[in-house]
Amino acid sequence: LTFYCSEGRPIYIEYSKSDHTPFDKVVPIFNASVMPFTQLDPIKPAEFRYCGGRWLLIHDYIKMSMHKEDDSSDCGSWLLRSQPYSGFDLGGAPGSWQIWEGEILPTDVSL
């Protein structure tokens, strides 16, 4: 079992919802004669990670901008973020979280 950390706190990595195992890190191999136009990327999981004094939900396939230089955060694109919080317990982050929907909006999160 491998543990990953960000700023001294654990990174929580999404697992498959069907069997509660990690996502595959390699692309499945298909018979090209049966499925000649099939090209898949490995499934990348979402992550909760701590960065810049907040807990963030991030996903490599979902970005706040198509242009990296437009991303104003040192932590990269995020979909959901807590209020500033120095604790180690993801579920202990106080107050409303913020959700990005093309603009930053407040939302309630239950973990």
Short mmCIF file of N, CA, C and O in Angstrom, two decimals:
data_model
loop_
_atom_site.label_atom_id
_atom_site.label_comp_id
_atom_site.label_asym_id
_atom_site.label_seq_id
_atom_site.Cartn_x
_atom_site.Cartn_y
_atom_site.Cartn_z
N LEU A 1 0.85 -1.17 0.00
CA LEU A 1 0.00 0.00 0.00
C LEU A 1 0.89 1.23 0.00
O LEU A 1 1.82 1.33 0.79
N THR A 2 0.60 2.15 -0.91
CA THR A 2 1.39 3.36 -1.02
C THR A 2 0.57 4.54 -0.52
O THR A 2 -0.60 4.67 -0.86
N PHE A 3 1.18 5.39 0.29
CA PHE A 3 0.53 6.59 0.77
C PHE A 3 1.17 7.79 0.09
O PHE A 3 2.39 7.89 0.02
N TYR A 4 0.35 8.70 -0.40
CA TYR A 4 0.84 9.92 -1.02
C TYR A 4 0.44 11.10 -0.14
O TYR A 4 -0.63 11.11 0.47
N CYS A 5 1.32 12.09 -0.07
CA CYS A 5 1.07 13.25 0.77
C CYS A 5 1.25 14.54 -0.03
O CYS A 5 1.99 14.58 -1.00
N SER A 6 0.58 15.57 0.42
CA SER A 6 0.72 16.91 -0.11
C SER A 6 0.77 17.86 1.08
O SER A 6 -0.15 17.87 1.90
N GLU A 7 1.84 18.60 1.20
CA GLU A 7 2.04 19.52 2.32
C GLU A 7 1.85 18.81 3.66
O GLU A 7 1.24 19.34 4.59
N GLY A 8 2.35 17.57 3.74
CA GLY A 8 2.32 16.81 4.98
C GLY A 8 0.98 16.17 5.32
O GLY A 8 0.82 15.61 6.40
N ARG A 9 0.02 16.25 4.41
CA ARG A 9 -1.31 15.67 4.65
C ARG A 9 -1.58 14.59 3.61
O ARG A 9 -1.07 14.65 2.51
N PRO A 10 -2.44 13.62 3.96
CA PRO A 10 -2.70 12.54 3.00
C PRO A 10 -3.44 13.03 1.76
O PRO A 10 -4.18 14.01 1.83
N ILE A 11 -3.20 12.36 0.65
CA ILE A 11 -3.98 12.59 -0.57
C ILE A 11 -4.98 11.45 -0.65
O ILE A 11 -4.60 10.28 -0.58
N TYR A 12 -6.25 11.79 -0.77
CA TYR A 12 -7.31 10.78 -0.88
C TYR A 12 -7.61 10.57 -2.35
O TYR A 12 -8.03 11.50 -3.04
N ILE A 13 -7.39 9.35 -2.85
CA ILE A 13 -7.53 9.04 -4.26
C ILE A 13 -8.80 8.23 -4.50
O ILE A 13 -9.04 7.24 -3.81
N GLU A 14 -9.58 8.64 -5.48
CA GLU A 14 -10.84 7.97 -5.83
C GLU A 14 -10.59 6.52 -6.24
O GLU A 14 -9.63 6.22 -6.93
N TYR A 15 -11.48 5.65 -5.82
CA TYR A 15 -11.46 4.24 -6.23
C TYR A 15 -12.66 3.96 -7.12
O TYR A 15 -13.62 4.73 -7.16
N SER A 16 -12.60 2.86 -7.83
CA SER A 16 -13.70 2.42 -8.67
C SER A 16 -14.94 2.23 -7.82
O SER A 16 -14.89 1.60 -6.76
N LYS A 17 -16.05 2.75 -8.28
CA LYS A 17 -17.29 2.62 -7.52
C LYS A 17 -17.89 1.22 -7.62
O LYS A 17 -18.62 0.80 -6.75
N SER A 18 -17.54 0.48 -8.67
CA SER A 18 -18.13 -0.85 -8.86
C SER A 18 -17.51 -1.91 -7.95
O SER A 18 -18.20 -2.79 -7.46
N ASP A 19 -16.18 -1.83 -7.71
CA ASP A 19 -15.55 -2.88 -6.91
C ASP A 19 -14.60 -2.34 -5.82
O ASP A 19 -13.89 -3.10 -5.19
N HIS A 20 -14.57 -1.03 -5.63
CA HIS A 20 -13.78 -0.39 -4.57
C HIS A 20 -12.28 -0.72 -4.65
O HIS A 20 -11.63 -0.91 -3.64
N THR A 21 -11.77 -0.77 -5.87
CA THR A 21 -10.34 -1.00 -6.10
C THR A 21 -9.76 0.20 -6.85
O THR A 21 -10.51 0.96 -7.46
N PRO A 22 -8.44 0.38 -6.83
CA PRO A 22 -7.85 1.48 -7.60
C PRO A 22 -8.14 1.33 -9.09
O PRO A 22 -8.31 0.21 -9.59
N PHE A 23 -8.20 2.46 -9.77
CA PHE A 23 -8.36 2.43 -11.23
C PHE A 23 -7.11 1.85 -11.87
O PHE A 23 -6.00 1.98 -11.33
N ASP A 24 -7.26 1.24 -13.05
CA ASP A 24 -6.12 0.71 -13.80
C ASP A 24 -5.22 1.86 -14.23
O ASP A 24 -5.70 2.93 -14.60
N LYS A 25 -3.91 1.62 -14.22
CA LYS A 25 -2.96 2.64 -14.63
C LYS A 25 -2.51 2.45 -16.08
O LYS A 25 -1.75 3.25 -16.59
N VAL A 26 -2.97 1.38 -16.71
CA VAL A 26 -2.63 1.13 -18.11
C VAL A 26 -3.91 0.99 -18.92
O VAL A 26 -4.97 0.65 -18.40
N VAL A 27 -3.81 1.24 -20.20
CA VAL A 27 -4.95 1.14 -21.10
C VAL A 27 -5.23 -0.33 -21.40
O VAL A 27 -4.31 -1.11 -21.66
N PRO A 28 -6.51 -0.73 -21.36
CA PRO A 28 -6.82 -2.11 -21.76
C PRO A 28 -6.43 -2.37 -23.20
O PRO A 28 -6.49 -1.47 -24.04
N ILE A 29 -6.03 -3.59 -23.50
CA ILE A 29 -5.62 -3.95 -24.86
C ILE A 29 -6.83 -4.54 -25.59
O ILE A 29 -7.50 -5.43 -25.08
N PHE A 30 -7.11 -3.99 -26.76
CA PHE A 30 -8.22 -4.47 -27.58
C PHE A 30 -7.69 -5.12 -28.84
O PHE A 30 -6.62 -4.75 -29.34
N ASN A 31 -8.44 -6.04 -29.37
CA ASN A 31 -8.12 -6.66 -30.65
C ASN A 31 -8.45 -5.63 -31.73
O ASN A 31 -9.62 -5.31 -31.96
N ALA A 32 -7.44 -5.10 -32.42
CA ALA A 32 -7.63 -4.05 -33.42
C ALA A 32 -8.49 -4.50 -34.59
O ALA A 32 -9.13 -3.69 -35.24
N SER A 33 -8.52 -5.80 -34.88
CA SER A 33 -9.37 -6.26 -35.99
C SER A 33 -10.85 -6.24 -35.61
O SER A 33 -11.71 -6.09 -36.46
N VAL A 34 -11.14 -6.33 -34.32
CA VAL A 34 -12.53 -6.30 -33.87
C VAL A 34 -12.97 -4.86 -33.58
O VAL A 34 -14.08 -4.46 -33.89
N MET A 35 -12.09 -4.09 -32.98
CA MET A 35 -12.40 -2.69 -32.62
C MET A 35 -11.30 -1.79 -33.16
O MET A 35 -10.49 -1.27 -32.41
N PRO A 36 -11.26 -1.57 -34.47
CA PRO A 36 -10.11 -0.87 -35.07
C PRO A 36 -9.98 0.59 -34.69
O PRO A 36 -8.90 1.14 -34.75
N PHE A 37 -11.04 1.25 -34.29
CA PHE A 37 -10.96 2.68 -34.01
C PHE A 37 -11.00 2.99 -32.52
O PHE A 37 -11.21 4.11 -32.11
N THR A 38 -10.82 1.98 -31.71
CA THR A 38 -10.89 2.17 -30.27
C THR A 38 -9.53 2.60 -29.72
O THR A 38 -8.53 1.93 -29.92
N GLN A 39 -9.53 3.73 -29.06
CA GLN A 39 -8.32 4.18 -28.36
C GLN A 39 -8.78 4.79 -27.05
O GLN A 39 -9.53 5.75 -27.04
N LEU A 40 -8.39 4.19 -25.97
CA LEU A 40 -8.81 4.65 -24.65
C LEU A 40 -7.62 5.15 -23.84
O LEU A 40 -6.51 4.66 -23.99
N ASP A 41 -7.89 6.10 -23.00
CA ASP A 41 -6.90 6.53 -22.01
C ASP A 41 -7.16 5.75 -20.74
O ASP A 41 -8.30 5.36 -20.46
N PRO A 42 -6.13 5.55 -19.92
CA PRO A 42 -6.41 4.94 -18.62
C PRO A 42 -7.32 5.89 -17.83
O PRO A 42 -7.29 7.10 -18.03
N ILE A 43 -8.12 5.33 -16.96
CA ILE A 43 -9.01 6.16 -16.15
C ILE A 43 -8.18 6.79 -15.03
O ILE A 43 -7.48 6.11 -14.30
N LYS A 44 -8.26 8.10 -14.94
CA LYS A 44 -7.55 8.81 -13.88
C LYS A 44 -8.55 9.15 -12.78
O LYS A 44 -9.62 9.68 -13.06
N PRO A 45 -8.20 8.87 -11.55
CA PRO A 45 -9.12 9.15 -10.45
C PRO A 45 -9.09 10.62 -10.02
O PRO A 45 -8.11 11.32 -10.23
N ALA A 46 -10.17 11.05 -9.41
CA ALA A 46 -10.19 12.36 -8.75
C ALA A 46 -9.40 12.25 -7.45
O ALA A 46 -9.18 11.14 -6.95
N GLU A 47 -8.99 13.38 -6.92
CA GLU A 47 -8.22 13.39 -5.67
C GLU A 47 -8.68 14.53 -4.77
O GLU A 47 -8.99 15.62 -5.25
N PHE A 48 -8.71 14.25 -3.48
CA PHE A 48 -8.76 15.31 -2.48
C PHE A 48 -7.33 15.48 -2.02
O PHE A 48 -6.67 14.52 -1.60
N ARG A 49 -6.80 16.70 -2.11
CA ARG A 49 -5.44 16.97 -1.65
C ARG A 49 -5.40 18.33 -0.96
O ARG A 49 -6.23 19.18 -1.22
N TYR A 50 -4.41 18.49 -0.11
CA TYR A 50 -4.23 19.74 0.63
C TYR A 50 -3.22 20.59 -0.11
O TYR A 50 -2.14 20.12 -0.47
N CYS A 51 -3.58 21.85 -0.36
CA CYS A 51 -2.65 22.75 -1.05
C CYS A 51 -3.02 24.19 -0.71
O CYS A 51 -4.20 24.55 -0.72
N GLY A 52 -2.02 24.97 -0.39
CA GLY A 52 -2.24 26.39 -0.14
C GLY A 52 -3.15 26.67 1.04
O GLY A 52 -3.85 27.68 1.04
N GLY A 53 -3.16 25.78 2.04
CA GLY A 53 -3.96 26.01 3.24
C GLY A 53 -5.42 25.61 3.12
O GLY A 53 -6.23 25.97 3.97
N ARG A 54 -5.77 24.84 2.08
CA ARG A 54 -7.15 24.39 1.88
C ARG A 54 -7.16 22.96 1.36
O ARG A 54 -6.21 22.51 0.73
N TRP A 55 -8.25 22.25 1.60
CA TRP A 55 -8.49 20.97 0.96
C TRP A 55 -9.13 21.23 -0.39
O TRP A 55 -10.03 22.07 -0.52
N LEU A 56 -8.66 20.53 -1.43
CA LEU A 56 -9.16 20.70 -2.79
C LEU A 56 -9.59 19.37 -3.38
O LEU A 56 -8.96 18.34 -3.13
N LEU A 57 -10.65 19.38 -4.19
CA LEU A 57 -10.99 18.25 -5.03
C LEU A 57 -10.51 18.60 -6.43
O LEU A 57 -10.89 19.64 -6.98
N ILE A 58 -9.65 17.74 -6.98
CA ILE A 58 -9.09 18.00 -8.32
C ILE A 58 -9.28 16.76 -9.19
O ILE A 58 -9.46 15.65 -8.70
N HIS A 59 -9.26 16.98 -10.50
CA HIS A 59 -9.30 15.88 -11.47
C HIS A 59 -8.53 16.32 -12.70
O HIS A 59 -8.78 17.42 -13.22
N ASP A 60 -7.62 15.48 -13.17
CA ASP A 60 -6.79 15.83 -14.33
C ASP A 60 -7.59 16.09 -15.60
O ASP A 60 -7.15 16.81 -16.48
N TYR A 61 -8.77 15.49 -15.72
CA TYR A 61 -9.56 15.66 -16.95
C TYR A 61 -10.48 16.87 -16.92
O TYR A 61 -11.11 17.19 -17.91
N ILE A 62 -10.60 17.53 -15.78
CA ILE A 62 -11.50 18.68 -15.66
C ILE A 62 -10.68 19.88 -15.22
O ILE A 62 -10.07 19.87 -14.15
N LYS A 63 -10.64 20.90 -16.04
CA LYS A 63 -9.82 22.08 -15.78
C LYS A 63 -10.68 23.33 -15.71
O LYS A 63 -11.74 23.41 -16.31
N MET A 64 -10.20 24.33 -14.97
CA MET A 64 -10.89 25.61 -14.86
C MET A 64 -10.66 26.46 -16.11
O MET A 64 -11.39 27.39 -16.36
N SER A 65 -9.64 26.14 -16.88
CA SER A 65 -9.31 26.88 -18.09
C SER A 65 -8.61 25.96 -19.06
O SER A 65 -7.93 25.02 -18.66
N MET A 66 -8.76 26.23 -20.35
CA MET A 66 -8.05 25.45 -21.36
C MET A 66 -6.58 25.85 -21.42
O MET A 66 -5.76 25.13 -21.97
N HIS A 67 -6.26 27.00 -20.85
CA HIS A 67 -4.89 27.53 -20.92
C HIS A 67 -4.28 27.54 -19.54
O HIS A 67 -4.79 28.19 -18.62
N LYS A 68 -3.18 26.83 -19.38
CA LYS A 68 -2.54 26.72 -18.07
C LYS A 68 -2.20 28.09 -17.49
O LYS A 68 -2.33 28.31 -16.29
N GLU A 69 -1.79 29.03 -18.32
CA GLU A 69 -1.40 30.34 -17.81
C GLU A 69 -2.60 31.12 -17.27
O GLU A 69 -2.45 32.07 -16.53
N ASP A 70 -3.84 30.72 -17.62
CA ASP A 70 -5.03 31.37 -17.10
C ASP A 70 -5.37 30.91 -15.69
O ASP A 70 -6.21 31.50 -15.03
N ASP A 71 -4.76 29.83 -15.24
CA ASP A 71 -5.06 29.28 -13.92
C ASP A 71 -4.35 30.13 -12.87
O ASP A 71 -3.14 30.15 -12.78
N SER A 72 -5.14 30.83 -12.05
CA SER A 72 -4.56 31.78 -11.11
C SER A 72 -4.05 31.13 -9.83
O SER A 72 -3.43 31.78 -9.01
N SER A 73 -4.30 29.86 -9.64
CA SER A 73 -3.94 29.19 -8.40
C SER A 73 -2.60 28.47 -8.52
O SER A 73 -2.33 27.81 -9.51
N ASP A 74 -1.77 28.55 -7.48
CA ASP A 74 -0.53 27.78 -7.44
C ASP A 74 -0.83 26.29 -7.32
O ASP A 74 0.03 25.46 -7.58
N CYS A 75 -2.04 25.98 -6.91
CA CYS A 75 -2.43 24.59 -6.70
C CYS A 75 -3.06 23.97 -7.94
O CYS A 75 -3.48 22.81 -7.91
N GLY A 76 -3.19 24.71 -9.01
CA GLY A 76 -3.80 24.18 -10.23
C GLY A 76 -5.31 24.29 -10.18
O GLY A 76 -5.89 24.93 -9.32
N SER A 77 -5.94 23.65 -11.14
CA SER A 77 -7.40 23.68 -11.22
C SER A 77 -8.02 22.86 -10.11
O SER A 77 -7.57 21.77 -9.80
N TRP A 78 -9.08 23.37 -9.52
CA TRP A 78 -9.80 22.64 -8.50
C TRP A 78 -11.28 22.72 -8.82
O TRP A 78 -11.75 23.66 -9.45
N LEU A 79 -12.03 21.72 -8.37
CA LEU A 79 -13.47 21.68 -8.58
C LEU A 79 -14.23 22.06 -7.32
O LEU A 79 -15.33 22.57 -7.38
N LEU A 80 -13.62 21.79 -6.19
CA LEU A 80 -14.23 22.03 -4.89
C LEU A 80 -13.11 22.37 -3.93
O LEU A 80 -12.04 21.76 -4.00
N ARG A 81 -13.30 23.37 -3.07
CA ARG A 81 -12.26 23.69 -2.08
C ARG A 81 -12.88 24.13 -0.77
O ARG A 81 -13.94 24.74 -0.72
N SER A 82 -12.16 23.78 0.29
CA SER A 82 -12.61 24.14 1.64
C SER A 82 -12.24 25.58 1.94
O SER A 82 -11.47 26.22 1.21
N GLN A 83 -12.77 26.06 3.05
CA GLN A 83 -12.31 27.33 3.59
C GLN A 83 -10.87 27.10 4.08
O GLN A 83 -10.45 25.96 4.27
N PRO A 84 -10.08 28.16 4.29
CA PRO A 84 -8.74 27.95 4.84
C PRO A 84 -8.82 27.12 6.13
O PRO A 84 -9.68 27.36 6.98
N TYR A 85 -7.94 26.13 6.21
CA TYR A 85 -8.01 25.14 7.30
C TYR A 85 -6.66 24.48 7.44
O TYR A 85 -6.10 23.99 6.46
N SER A 86 -6.12 24.46 8.65
CA SER A 86 -4.79 23.87 8.85
C SER A 86 -4.85 22.44 9.37
O SER A 86 -3.83 21.81 9.56
N GLY A 87 -6.05 21.91 9.56
CA GLY A 87 -6.20 20.57 10.12
C GLY A 87 -5.86 19.46 9.14
O GLY A 87 -5.77 19.66 7.93
N PHE A 88 -5.71 18.27 9.70
CA PHE A 88 -5.37 17.10 8.91
C PHE A 88 -6.60 16.29 8.51
O PHE A 88 -6.53 15.43 7.65
N ASP A 89 -7.74 16.56 9.15
CA ASP A 89 -8.96 15.80 8.92
C ASP A 89 -9.78 16.46 7.82
O ASP A 89 -10.34 17.54 8.01
N LEU A 90 -9.86 15.83 6.68
CA LEU A 90 -10.61 16.36 5.55
C LEU A 90 -12.04 16.71 5.95
O LEU A 90 -12.57 17.75 5.58
N GLY A 91 -12.69 15.84 6.73
CA GLY A 91 -14.06 16.07 7.14
C GLY A 91 -14.22 17.15 8.19
O GLY A 91 -15.35 17.57 8.48
N GLY A 92 -13.13 17.63 8.74
CA GLY A 92 -13.20 18.65 9.78
C GLY A 92 -13.09 20.07 9.27
O GLY A 92 -13.13 21.02 10.05
N ALA A 93 -12.96 20.24 7.97
CA ALA A 93 -12.84 21.59 7.41
C ALA A 93 -14.10 22.39 7.73
O ALA A 93 -15.20 21.93 7.48
N PRO A 94 -13.95 23.58 8.31
CA PRO A 94 -15.11 24.34 8.77
C PRO A 94 -15.83 25.09 7.64
O PRO A 94 -15.26 25.37 6.60
N GLY A 95 -17.08 25.42 7.91
CA GLY A 95 -17.84 26.30 7.02
C GLY A 95 -18.20 25.68 5.68
O GLY A 95 -17.98 24.49 5.44
N SER A 96 -18.75 26.50 4.83
CA SER A 96 -19.13 26.07 3.48
C SER A 96 -17.90 25.92 2.60
O SER A 96 -16.93 26.67 2.73
N TRP A 97 -17.94 24.96 1.72
CA TRP A 97 -16.91 24.80 0.71
C TRP A 97 -17.29 25.65 -0.50
O TRP A 97 -18.43 26.10 -0.62
N GLN A 98 -16.34 25.86 -1.39
CA GLN A 98 -16.60 26.57 -2.63
C GLN A 98 -16.54 25.58 -3.78
O GLN A 98 -15.68 24.70 -3.80
N ILE A 99 -17.47 25.73 -4.73
CA ILE A 99 -17.51 24.87 -5.90
C ILE A 99 -17.28 25.73 -7.14
O ILE A 99 -17.74 26.88 -7.20
N TRP A 100 -16.53 25.19 -8.08
CA TRP A 100 -16.27 25.93 -9.32
C TRP A 100 -17.25 25.43 -10.38
O TRP A 100 -17.29 24.25 -10.71
N GLU A 101 -18.07 26.34 -10.89
CA GLU A 101 -19.02 26.03 -11.97
C GLU A 101 -18.89 27.08 -13.06
O GLU A 101 -19.88 27.62 -13.54
N GLY A 102 -17.69 27.39 -13.45
CA GLY A 102 -17.46 28.48 -14.38
C GLY A 102 -17.22 29.78 -13.62
O GLY A 102 -16.66 30.73 -14.12
N GLU A 103 -17.69 29.78 -12.39
CA GLU A 103 -17.42 30.84 -11.42
C GLU A 103 -17.42 30.17 -10.05
O GLU A 103 -17.89 29.04 -9.91
N ILE A 104 -16.86 30.83 -9.07
CA ILE A 104 -16.77 30.24 -7.73
C ILE A 104 -18.05 30.53 -6.97
O ILE A 104 -18.46 31.69 -6.83
N LEU A 105 -18.70 29.46 -6.50
CA LEU A 105 -19.95 29.59 -5.76
C LEU A 105 -19.84 28.86 -4.43
O LEU A 105 -19.16 27.84 -4.34
N PRO A 106 -20.52 29.32 -3.36
CA PRO A 106 -20.52 28.58 -2.10
C PRO A 106 -21.44 27.37 -2.18
O PRO A 106 -22.44 27.39 -2.90
N THR A 107 -21.10 26.31 -1.47
CA THR A 107 -21.94 25.11 -1.42
C THR A 107 -21.71 24.38 -0.11
O THR A 107 -20.69 24.59 0.54
N ASP A 108 -22.64 23.56 0.29
CA ASP A 108 -22.47 22.71 1.48
C ASP A 108 -22.02 21.34 1.03
O ASP A 108 -22.52 20.80 0.04
N VAL A 109 -21.08 20.76 1.78
CA VAL A 109 -20.51 19.45 1.46
C VAL A 109 -20.64 18.55 2.67
O VAL A 109 -20.32 18.98 3.78
N SER A 110 -21.11 17.35 2.47
CA SER A 110 -21.17 16.37 3.55
C SER A 110 -20.23 15.23 3.21
O SER A 110 -20.40 14.57 2.19
N LEU A 111 -19.20 15.01 4.03
CA LEU A 111 -18.21 13.95 3.77
C LEU A 111 -18.42 12.80 4.71
O LEU A 111 -18.79 12.90 5.80
#
